[in-house]
Coordinates of C-alpha atoms and ligand atoms in Angstrom, one line a residue:
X1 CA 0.0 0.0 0.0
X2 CA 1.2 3.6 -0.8
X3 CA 1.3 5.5 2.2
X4 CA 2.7 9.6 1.7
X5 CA 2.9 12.0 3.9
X6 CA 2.8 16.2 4.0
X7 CA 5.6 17.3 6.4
X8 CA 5.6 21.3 6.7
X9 CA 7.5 22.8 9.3
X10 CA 4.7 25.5 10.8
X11 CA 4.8 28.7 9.6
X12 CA 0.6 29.6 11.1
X13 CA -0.6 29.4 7.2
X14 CA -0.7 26.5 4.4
X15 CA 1.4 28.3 1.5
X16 CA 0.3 27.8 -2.0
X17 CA 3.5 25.8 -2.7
X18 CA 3.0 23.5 0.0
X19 CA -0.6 22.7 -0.9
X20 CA 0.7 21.5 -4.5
X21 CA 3.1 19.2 -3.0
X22 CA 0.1 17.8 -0.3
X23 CA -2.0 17.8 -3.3
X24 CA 0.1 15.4 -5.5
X25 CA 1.1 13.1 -2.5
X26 CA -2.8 13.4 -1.5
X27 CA -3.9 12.1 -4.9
X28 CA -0.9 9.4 -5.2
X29 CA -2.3 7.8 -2.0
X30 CA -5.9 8.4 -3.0
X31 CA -5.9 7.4 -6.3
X32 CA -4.4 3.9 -5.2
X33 CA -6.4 3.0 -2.3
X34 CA -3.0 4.3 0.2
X35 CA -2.7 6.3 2.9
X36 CA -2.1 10.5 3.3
X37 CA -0.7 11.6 6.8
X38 CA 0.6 14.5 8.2
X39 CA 3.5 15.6 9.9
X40 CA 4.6 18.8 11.8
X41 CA 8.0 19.2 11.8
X42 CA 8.4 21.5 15.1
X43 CA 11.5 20.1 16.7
X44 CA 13.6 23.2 15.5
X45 CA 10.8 26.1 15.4
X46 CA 9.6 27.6 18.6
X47 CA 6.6 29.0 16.1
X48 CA 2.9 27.6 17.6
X49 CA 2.5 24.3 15.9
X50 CA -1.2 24.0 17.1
X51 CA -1.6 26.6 15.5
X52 CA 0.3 25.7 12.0
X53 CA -1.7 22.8 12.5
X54 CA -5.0 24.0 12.3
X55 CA -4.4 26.1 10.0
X56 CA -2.8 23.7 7.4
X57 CA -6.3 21.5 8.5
X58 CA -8.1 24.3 7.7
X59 CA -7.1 24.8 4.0
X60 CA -7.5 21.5 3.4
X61 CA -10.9 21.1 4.6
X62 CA -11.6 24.2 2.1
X63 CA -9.9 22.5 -0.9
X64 CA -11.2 19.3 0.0
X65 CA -8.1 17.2 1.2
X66 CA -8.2 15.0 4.1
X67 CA -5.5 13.3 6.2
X68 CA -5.5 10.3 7.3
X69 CA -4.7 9.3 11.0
X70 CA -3.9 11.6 14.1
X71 CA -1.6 14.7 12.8
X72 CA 1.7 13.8 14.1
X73 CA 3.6 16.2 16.0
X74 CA 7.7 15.7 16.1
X75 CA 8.0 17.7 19.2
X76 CA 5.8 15.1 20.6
X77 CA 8.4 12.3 19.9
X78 CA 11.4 13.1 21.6
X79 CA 11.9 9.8 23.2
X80 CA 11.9 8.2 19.8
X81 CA 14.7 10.2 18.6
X82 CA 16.5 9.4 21.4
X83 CA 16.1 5.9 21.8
X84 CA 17.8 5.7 18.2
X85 CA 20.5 8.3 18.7
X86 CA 21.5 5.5 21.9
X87 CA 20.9 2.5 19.5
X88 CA 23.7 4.5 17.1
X89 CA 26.1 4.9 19.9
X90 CA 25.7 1.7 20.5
X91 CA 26.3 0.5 17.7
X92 CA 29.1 2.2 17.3
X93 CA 27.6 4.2 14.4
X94 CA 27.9 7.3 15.7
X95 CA 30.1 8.7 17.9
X96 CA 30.3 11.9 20.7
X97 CA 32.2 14.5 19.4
X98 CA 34.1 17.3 21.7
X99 CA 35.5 19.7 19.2
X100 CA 34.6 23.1 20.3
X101 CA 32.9 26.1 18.5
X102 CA 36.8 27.5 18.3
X103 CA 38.6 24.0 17.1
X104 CA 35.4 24.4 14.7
X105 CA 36.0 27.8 13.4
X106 CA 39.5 27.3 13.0
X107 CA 38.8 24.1 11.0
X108 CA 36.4 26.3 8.8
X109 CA 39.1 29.0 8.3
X110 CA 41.7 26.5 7.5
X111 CA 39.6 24.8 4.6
X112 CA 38.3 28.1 3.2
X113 CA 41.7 29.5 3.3
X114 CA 43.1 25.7 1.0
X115 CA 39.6 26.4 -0.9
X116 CA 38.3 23.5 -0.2
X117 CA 34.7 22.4 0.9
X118 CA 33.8 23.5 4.9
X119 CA 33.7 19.7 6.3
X120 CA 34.3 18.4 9.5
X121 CA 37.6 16.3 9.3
X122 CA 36.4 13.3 12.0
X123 CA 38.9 13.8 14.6
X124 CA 36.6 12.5 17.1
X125 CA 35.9 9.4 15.0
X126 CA 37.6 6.6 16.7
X127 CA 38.5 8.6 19.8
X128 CA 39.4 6.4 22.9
X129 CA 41.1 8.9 25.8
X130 CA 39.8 11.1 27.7
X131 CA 37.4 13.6 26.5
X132 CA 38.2 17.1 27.4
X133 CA 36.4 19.2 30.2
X134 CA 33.2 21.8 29.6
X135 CA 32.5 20.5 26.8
X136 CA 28.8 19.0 26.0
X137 CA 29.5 16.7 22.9
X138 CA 27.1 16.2 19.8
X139 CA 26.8 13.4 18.4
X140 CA 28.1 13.1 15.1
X141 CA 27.2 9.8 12.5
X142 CA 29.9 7.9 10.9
X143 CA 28.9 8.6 7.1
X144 CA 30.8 7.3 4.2
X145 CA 33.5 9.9 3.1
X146 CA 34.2 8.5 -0.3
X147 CA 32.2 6.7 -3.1
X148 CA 29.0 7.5 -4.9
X149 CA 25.5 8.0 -3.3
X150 CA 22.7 7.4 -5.6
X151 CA 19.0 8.8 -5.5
X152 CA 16.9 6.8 -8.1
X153 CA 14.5 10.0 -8.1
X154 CA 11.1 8.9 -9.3
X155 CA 10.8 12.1 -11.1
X156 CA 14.7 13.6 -11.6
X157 CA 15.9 9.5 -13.1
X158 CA 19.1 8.8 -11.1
X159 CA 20.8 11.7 -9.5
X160 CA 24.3 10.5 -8.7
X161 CA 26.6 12.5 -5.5
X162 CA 30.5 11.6 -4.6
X163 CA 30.0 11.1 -0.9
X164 CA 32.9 13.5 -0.6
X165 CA 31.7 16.1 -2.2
X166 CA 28.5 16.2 0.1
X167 CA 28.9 14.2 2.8
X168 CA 30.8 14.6 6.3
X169 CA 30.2 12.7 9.4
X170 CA 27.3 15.3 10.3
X171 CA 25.9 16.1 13.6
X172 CA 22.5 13.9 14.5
X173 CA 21.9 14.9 18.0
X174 CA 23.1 19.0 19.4
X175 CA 25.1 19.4 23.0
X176 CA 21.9 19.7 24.3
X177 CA 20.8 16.3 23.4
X178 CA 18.6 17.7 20.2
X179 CA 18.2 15.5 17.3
X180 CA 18.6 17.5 14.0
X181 CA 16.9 18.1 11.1
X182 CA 17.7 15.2 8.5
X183 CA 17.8 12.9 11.4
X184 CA 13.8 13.2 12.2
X185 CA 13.1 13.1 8.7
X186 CA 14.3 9.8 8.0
X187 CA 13.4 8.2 11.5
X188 CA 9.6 9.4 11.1
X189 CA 9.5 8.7 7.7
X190 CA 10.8 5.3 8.2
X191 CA 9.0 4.4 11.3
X192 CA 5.5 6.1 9.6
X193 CA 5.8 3.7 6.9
X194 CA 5.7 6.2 4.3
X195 CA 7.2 4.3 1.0
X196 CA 7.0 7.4 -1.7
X197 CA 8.0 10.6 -0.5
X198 CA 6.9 13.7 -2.5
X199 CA 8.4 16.8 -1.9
X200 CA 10.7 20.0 -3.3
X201 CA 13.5 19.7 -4.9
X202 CA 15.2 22.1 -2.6
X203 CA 15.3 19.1 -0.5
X204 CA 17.3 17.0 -2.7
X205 CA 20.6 18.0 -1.5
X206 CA 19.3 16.3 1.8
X207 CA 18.4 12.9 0.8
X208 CA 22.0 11.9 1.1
X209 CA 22.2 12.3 4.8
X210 CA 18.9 11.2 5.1
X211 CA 20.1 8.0 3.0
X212 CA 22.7 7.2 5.2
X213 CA 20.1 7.5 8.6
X214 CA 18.3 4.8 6.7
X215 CA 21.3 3.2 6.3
X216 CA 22.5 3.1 9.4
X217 CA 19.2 1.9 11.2
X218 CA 18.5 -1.0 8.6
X219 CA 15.4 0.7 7.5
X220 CA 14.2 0.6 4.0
X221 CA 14.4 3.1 1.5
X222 CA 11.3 4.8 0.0
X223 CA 10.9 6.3 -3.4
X224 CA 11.9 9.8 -3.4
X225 CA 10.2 12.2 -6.2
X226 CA 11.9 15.7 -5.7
X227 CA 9.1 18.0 -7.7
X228 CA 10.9 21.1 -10.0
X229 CA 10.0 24.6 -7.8
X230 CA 7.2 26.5 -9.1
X231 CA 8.8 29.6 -11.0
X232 CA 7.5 33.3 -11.7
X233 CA 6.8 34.9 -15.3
X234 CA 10.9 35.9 -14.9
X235 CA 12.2 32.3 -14.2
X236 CA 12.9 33.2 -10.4
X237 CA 11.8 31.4 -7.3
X238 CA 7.9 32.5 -6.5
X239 CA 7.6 35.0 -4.2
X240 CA 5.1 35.9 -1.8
X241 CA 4.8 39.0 -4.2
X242 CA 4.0 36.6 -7.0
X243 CA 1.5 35.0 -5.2
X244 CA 3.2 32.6 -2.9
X245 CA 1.0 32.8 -0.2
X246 CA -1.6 32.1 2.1
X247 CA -4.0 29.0 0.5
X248 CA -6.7 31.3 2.5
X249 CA -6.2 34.4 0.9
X250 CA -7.2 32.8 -2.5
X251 CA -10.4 32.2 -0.8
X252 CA -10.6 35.4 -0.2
X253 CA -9.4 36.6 -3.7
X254 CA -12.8 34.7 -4.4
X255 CA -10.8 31.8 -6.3
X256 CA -13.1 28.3 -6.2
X257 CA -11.3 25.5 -4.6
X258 CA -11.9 23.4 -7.5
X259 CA -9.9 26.1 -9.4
X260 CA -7.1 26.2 -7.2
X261 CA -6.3 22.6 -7.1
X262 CA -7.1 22.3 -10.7
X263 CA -3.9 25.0 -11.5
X264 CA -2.0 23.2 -8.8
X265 CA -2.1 20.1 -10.5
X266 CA -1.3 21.6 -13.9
X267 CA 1.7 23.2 -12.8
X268 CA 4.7 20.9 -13.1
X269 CA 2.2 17.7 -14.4
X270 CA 0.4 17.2 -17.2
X271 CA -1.7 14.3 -18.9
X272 CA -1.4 14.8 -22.4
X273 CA -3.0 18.5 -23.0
X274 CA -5.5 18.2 -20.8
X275 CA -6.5 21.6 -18.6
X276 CA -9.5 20.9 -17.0
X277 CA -9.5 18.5 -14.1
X278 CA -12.1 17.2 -11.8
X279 CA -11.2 16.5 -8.3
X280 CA -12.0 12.6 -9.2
X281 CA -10.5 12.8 -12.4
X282 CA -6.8 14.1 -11.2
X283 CA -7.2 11.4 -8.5
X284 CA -7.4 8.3 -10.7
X285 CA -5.2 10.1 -13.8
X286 CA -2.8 11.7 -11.3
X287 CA 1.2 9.9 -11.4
X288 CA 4.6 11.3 -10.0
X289 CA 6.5 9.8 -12.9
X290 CA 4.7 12.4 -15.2
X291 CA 5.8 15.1 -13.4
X292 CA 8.3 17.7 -15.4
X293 CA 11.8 17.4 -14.6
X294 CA 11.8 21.4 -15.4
X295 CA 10.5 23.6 -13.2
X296 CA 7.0 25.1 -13.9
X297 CA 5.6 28.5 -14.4
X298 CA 3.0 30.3 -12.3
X299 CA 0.9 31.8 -14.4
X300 CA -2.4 33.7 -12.7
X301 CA -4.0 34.3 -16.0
X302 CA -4.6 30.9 -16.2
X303 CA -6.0 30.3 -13.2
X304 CA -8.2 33.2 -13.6
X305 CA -9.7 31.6 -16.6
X306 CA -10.1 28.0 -14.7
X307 CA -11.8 29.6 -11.9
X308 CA -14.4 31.7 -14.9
X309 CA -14.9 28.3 -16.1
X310 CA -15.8 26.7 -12.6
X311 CA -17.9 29.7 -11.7
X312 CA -19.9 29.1 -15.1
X313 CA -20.4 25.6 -14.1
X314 CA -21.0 25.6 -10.9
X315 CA -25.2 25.3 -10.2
X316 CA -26.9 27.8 -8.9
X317 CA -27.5 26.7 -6.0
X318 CA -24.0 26.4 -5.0
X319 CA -23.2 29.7 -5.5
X320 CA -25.9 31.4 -3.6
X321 CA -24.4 28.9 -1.1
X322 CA -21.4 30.3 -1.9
X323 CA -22.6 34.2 -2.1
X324 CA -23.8 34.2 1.6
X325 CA -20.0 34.9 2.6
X326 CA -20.5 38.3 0.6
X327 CA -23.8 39.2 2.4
X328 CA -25.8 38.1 -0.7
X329 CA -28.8 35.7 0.4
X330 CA -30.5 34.5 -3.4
X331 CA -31.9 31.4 -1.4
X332 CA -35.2 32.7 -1.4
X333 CA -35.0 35.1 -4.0
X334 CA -37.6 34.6 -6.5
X335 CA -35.1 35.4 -9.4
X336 CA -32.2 33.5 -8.1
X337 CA -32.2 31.7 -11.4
X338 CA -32.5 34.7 -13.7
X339 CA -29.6 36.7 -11.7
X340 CA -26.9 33.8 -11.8
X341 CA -27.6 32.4 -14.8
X342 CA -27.2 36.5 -16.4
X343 CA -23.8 37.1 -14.3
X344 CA -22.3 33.3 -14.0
X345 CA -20.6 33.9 -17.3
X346 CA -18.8 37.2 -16.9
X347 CA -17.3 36.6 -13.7
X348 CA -13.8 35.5 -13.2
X349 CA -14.3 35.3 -9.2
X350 CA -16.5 35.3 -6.7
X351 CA -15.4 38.1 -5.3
X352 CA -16.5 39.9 -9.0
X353 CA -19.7 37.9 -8.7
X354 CA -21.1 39.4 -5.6
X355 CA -19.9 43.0 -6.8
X356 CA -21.6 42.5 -10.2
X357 CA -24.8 41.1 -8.3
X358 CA -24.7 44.2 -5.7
X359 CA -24.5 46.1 -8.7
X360 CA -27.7 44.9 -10.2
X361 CA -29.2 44.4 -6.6
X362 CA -28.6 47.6 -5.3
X363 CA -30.4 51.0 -6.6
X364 CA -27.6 52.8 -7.9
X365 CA -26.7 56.3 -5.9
X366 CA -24.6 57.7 -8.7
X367 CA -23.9 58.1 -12.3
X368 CA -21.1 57.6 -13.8
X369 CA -20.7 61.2 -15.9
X370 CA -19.4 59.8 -19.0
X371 CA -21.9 57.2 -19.4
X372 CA -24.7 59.8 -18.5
X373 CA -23.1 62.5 -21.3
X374 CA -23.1 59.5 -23.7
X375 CA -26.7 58.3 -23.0
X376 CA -28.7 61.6 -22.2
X377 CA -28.4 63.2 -25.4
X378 CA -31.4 64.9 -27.6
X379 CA -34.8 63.2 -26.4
X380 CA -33.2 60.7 -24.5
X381 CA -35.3 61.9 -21.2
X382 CA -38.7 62.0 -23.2
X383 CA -37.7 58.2 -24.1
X384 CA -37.1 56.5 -20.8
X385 CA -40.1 58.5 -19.5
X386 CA -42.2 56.9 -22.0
X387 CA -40.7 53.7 -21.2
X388 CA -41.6 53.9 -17.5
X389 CA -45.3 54.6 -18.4
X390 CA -45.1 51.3 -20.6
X391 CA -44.0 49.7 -17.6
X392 CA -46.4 51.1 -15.3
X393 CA -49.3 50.0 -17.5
X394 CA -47.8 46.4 -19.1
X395 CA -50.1 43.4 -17.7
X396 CA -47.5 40.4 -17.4
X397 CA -43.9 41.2 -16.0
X398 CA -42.0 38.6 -14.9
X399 CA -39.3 37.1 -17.3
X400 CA -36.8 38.7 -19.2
X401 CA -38.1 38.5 -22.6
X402 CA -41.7 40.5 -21.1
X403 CA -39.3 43.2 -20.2
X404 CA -37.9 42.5 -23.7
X405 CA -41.1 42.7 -25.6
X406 CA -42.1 46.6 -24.0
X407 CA -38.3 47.4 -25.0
X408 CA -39.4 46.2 -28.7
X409 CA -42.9 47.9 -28.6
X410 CA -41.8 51.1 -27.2
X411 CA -38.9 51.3 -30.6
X412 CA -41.0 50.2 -32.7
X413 CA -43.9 52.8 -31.7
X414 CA -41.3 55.8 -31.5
X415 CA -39.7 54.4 -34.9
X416 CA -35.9 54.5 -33.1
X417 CA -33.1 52.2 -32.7
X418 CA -32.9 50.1 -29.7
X419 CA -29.8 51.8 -28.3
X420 CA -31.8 55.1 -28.3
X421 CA -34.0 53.6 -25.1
X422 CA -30.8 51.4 -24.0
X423 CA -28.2 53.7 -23.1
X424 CA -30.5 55.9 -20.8
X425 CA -32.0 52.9 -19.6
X426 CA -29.0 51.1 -18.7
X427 CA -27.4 54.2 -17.1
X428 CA -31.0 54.7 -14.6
X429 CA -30.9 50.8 -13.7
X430 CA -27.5 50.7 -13.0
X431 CA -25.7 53.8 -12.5
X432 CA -23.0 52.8 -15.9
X433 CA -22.7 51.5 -19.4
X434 CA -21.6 48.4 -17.8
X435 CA -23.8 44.9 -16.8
X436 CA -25.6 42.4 -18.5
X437 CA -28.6 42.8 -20.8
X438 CA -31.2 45.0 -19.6
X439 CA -33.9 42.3 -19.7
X440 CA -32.7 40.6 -17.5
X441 CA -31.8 43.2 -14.9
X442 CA -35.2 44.3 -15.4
X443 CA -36.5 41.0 -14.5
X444 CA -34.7 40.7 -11.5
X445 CA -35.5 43.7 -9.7
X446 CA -38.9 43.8 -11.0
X447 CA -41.3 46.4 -12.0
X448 CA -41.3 48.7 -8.6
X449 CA -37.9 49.3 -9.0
X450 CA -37.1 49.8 -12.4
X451 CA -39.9 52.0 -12.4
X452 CA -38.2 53.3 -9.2
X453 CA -34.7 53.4 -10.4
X454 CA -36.1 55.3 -14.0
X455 CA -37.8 57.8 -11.7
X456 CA -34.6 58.5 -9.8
X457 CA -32.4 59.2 -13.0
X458 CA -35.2 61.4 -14.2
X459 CA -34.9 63.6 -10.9
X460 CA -31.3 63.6 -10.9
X461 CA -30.2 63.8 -14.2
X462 CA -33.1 66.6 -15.6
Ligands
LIG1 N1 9.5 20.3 6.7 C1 10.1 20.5 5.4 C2 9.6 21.7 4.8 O1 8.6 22.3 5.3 C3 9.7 19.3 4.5 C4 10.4 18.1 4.7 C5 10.3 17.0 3.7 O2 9.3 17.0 3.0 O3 11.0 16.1 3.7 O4 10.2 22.2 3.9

C-alpha cells in the first residue's frame, strides 16, 4: 500500500507551494487505495505548531483534502529520537564528538583558506582517551566519506553524489541532546511507513544524509520524487509577491477551490493537454512519474480563466451557497435563477460575482458622468419617460423577454433604434454602461424598481 505524507515545518498558514506538493502526495495515495498523513516538523521552530496545524487542517478542509490518521507532531516524539540516537552509539555508528565552536571555526578558516569544501575532518571518530572538560559533545554519524551515493529520483531518473563532495560525518543529535533536522526526517518517515516521498526539490541536496540514517538503522528506503519549484513569469523562485502565499487568501481573492487545485495540479504535471481536471479525475489520472523534470511557471492568467470556467459551471444553488459569505442571500430570491444564470458567465471570481450582483441588486446612488453624457443626449429623457409609463401599464412582467417585448414595442412605436431607449435605460438601472442585458436586470429587480430606479435618474439627471 502507498502511504505519503505532507511534512511542513509550521509557519501559522498553508502556503500555495505546499498545498501543490500535499496535493500530489494526497492524490498518489488516494488514487491507489493508500494512505495520506501529516507531519509537523516542530522540533527546530519555537513557532505555535497547534496553530500551524489547524491552519494547514483548515485549507484542506476548504480545498477538500483530508489526512489520514492523528496529525503527528515531532516535538511530541522526543523519546523516539532518542532511543535511536542511543541505539547508534551503540552501535558504534555514531560517535560523541568534543571539538569546540573554536577547534570548529578554526577548522572552517583552514579549509576556506586551502579552498576546499567546509567539512568536519572526523577527529573524534575513533577517539578512545579522555574527553576534554566543559564541553557538552554532539553526536556526530559515521557517514561514508568516499564513493557514490545514488538517489533513483522517481521524477529527476538517477541523480548520482561523490559522498565527498556532500557528505561529512554530520551532527545527528546538538550538545543539548537535540536530534537535528535530517535525522527526524528519516526516522519518522521510516518508522511512519511512508514508501513514496513527495516533496521540493530544494530538499534533494538532503536525501544523502537522510540516505545514510536509513542506512545506518536497517530501515528501508522509500521512493523519493523531488518536484521542480514552481517559478515566476521571470524564471525566479515564487515569491510571496508573486502570489506565494496564504492557501486562504485565495479564498478570499474569491478563487473556487476546484480552481485552485485544478492549477495546482497543472503546474509541473500534465496528462497529455489536458486543462480541465475534476477532483475525481486528477485522482485516478494523477502519477509522480509524469511530473516535469523542469520547473513550472506560475501563471495567474490561467488560473483566472479556470476559476471563470468553474464559476460558469458551478449550479446555482452552489453559488448562492457560496454568495452568503459576501452578504448576498438569493436562497429565497424569486429570481435567483434569472440573476446567476445572467452574471455566472462574466465573472472571473467570486469576489466579482457578488460586486456584479450588488451592482444589479442595489439602486444605484450615482452616475457615472461619462456614461450619462453618452446616454442623455437629444430626447433621450422624453424616451425612458415613455418607457416607464409602458411599464407602469404592461399586464404580465415577470421574465426577461416581457421586459424584452415593451423594450421592442416602445422602438417600434417611436420608430428608433434600440440603443436610443438602452443607453438611458441602462445608465437609470445601473448607474453605468456596464452589466448584462437589460432584460434581464429588469427581471430581476422587478417592475417597482425599475420604475423606481427610472424615476430616480429622471430627478437627478433633468
Ligand atoms: N519540513 C520540510 C519543509 O517544510 C519538508 C520536509 C520533507 O518534505 O522532507 O520544507
Amino acid at each position: 500500500m502507498i502511504v505519503t505524507r505532507f511534512a511542513p515545518s509550521p509557519t501559522g498558514y498553508l502556503h500555495i507551494g505546499g498545498l501543490r506538493t500535499a496535493l500530489f502526495s494526497y492524490l498518489w495515495a488516494r488514487g491507489n487505495g493508500g494512505k495520506f498523513v501529516l507531519r509537523i516538523e516542530d522540533t527546530d521552530q519555537s513557532r505555535n505548531s497547534e496553530e500551524a496545524a489547524k491552519a494547514i487542517v483548515e485549507a484542506f478542509k476548504w480545498v477538500g483534502l483530508e489526512h489520514d490518521g492523528e496529525i503527528t507532531y515531532q516535538s511530541n516524539r522526543s523519546e523516539i529520537y532518542t532511543k535511536y540516537i542511543q541505539q547508534l552509539l551503540e552501535e558504534g555508528k555514531a560517535y560523541k564528538c568534543y571539538m569546540s565552536k573554536e577547534e570548529l571555526t578554526a577548522l572552517r578558516e583552514e579549509q576556506m583558506a586551502k579552498k576546499e569544501r567546509t567539512r568536519y575532518d572526523g577527529r573524534y571518530r575513533d577517539f578512545k582517551g579522555t574527553p576534554p572538560e566543559g564541553i557538552e559533545p554532539v553526536i556526530r554519524i559515521k557517514a561514508p566519506t568516499s564513493g557514490e551515493i545514488v538517489v533513483d529520483d522517481g521524477i529527476k531518473g538517477r541523480v548520482s553524489f561523490q559522498a565527498e563532495d556532500i557528505l561529512d560525518d554530520f551532527v545527528i543529535a546538538r550538545a543539548d541532546g537535540s536530534p537535528t533536522y535530517n535525522f527526524v526526517v528519516a526516522i519518522d518517515d521510516a518508522l511512519m511507513g511512508i514508501n513514496e516521498v513527495i516533496r521540493g526539490d530544494d530538499h534533494l541536496s538532503n536525501t544523502p544524509k537522510q540516505m545514510v540514517i536509513y542506512k545506518a538503522l536497517g530501515f528501508d528506503l522509500p521512493k523519493f520524487y523531488h518536484v521542480p519549484m514552481i517559478h515566476n513569469a521571470n524564471g525566479k523562485k515564487l515569491s510571496k509577491r508573486d502570489g506565494a502565499t496564504d492557501v486562504m487568501a485565495y479564498k478570499e481573492m474569491g478563487y473556487l477551490p476546484e480552481a485552485l487545485l485544478n492549477f495546482l495540479v497543472r503546474l509541473g504535471w500534465s496528462h497529455g493537454d489536458q486543462e480541465i481536471f475534476s477532483f475525481e479525475e486528477m485522482t485516478t489520472l494523477f502519477d509522480p512519474a509524469n511530473i516535469n523534470k523542469s520547473a513550472s511557471i506560475y501563471n495567474v492568467e490561467k488560473l483566472d480563466w479556470l476559476n471563470a470556467h468553474y464559476i460558469k459551471n458551478s449550479s446555482n444553488e452552489e453559488l448562492a451557497q457560496l454568495l452568503e459569505e459576501y452578504d448576498i442571500f438569493l436562497k429565497a430570491h424569486d429570481k435567483k435563477e434569472i440573476l446567476l444564470d445572467a452574471l455566472k458567465e462574466r465573472a472571473k471570481s467570486m469576489k466579482e460575482l457578488a460586486m456584479l450582483i450588488k451592482s444589479i441588486l442595489e439602486t444605484p446612488t450615482a452616475y457615472d458622468d461619462k456614461a450619462v453624457k453618452k446616454a442623455f443626449k437629444g430626447d433621450a429623457m422624453e424616451i425612458l419617460q415613455a418607457f416607464a409609463k409602458k411599464i407602469e401599464t404592461a399586464q404580465t412582467l415577470h421574465l426577461p423577454s416581457d421586459y424584452h417585448h415593451e423594450m421592442e414595442s416602445l422602438v417600434n412605436e417611436m420608430g428608433i433604434g434600440f440603443g436610443k431607449i438602452g443607453m438611458p435605460l441602462r445608465v437609470a438601472l445601473l448607474g453605468e454602461m456596464s452589466g448584462p442585458g437589460l432584460d434581464s436586470v429588469m427581471a430581476i429587480i422587478g417592475r417597482e424598481e425599475t420604475l423606481k430606479r427610472i424615476a430616480n435618474a429622471v430627478s437627478a439627471l433633468s
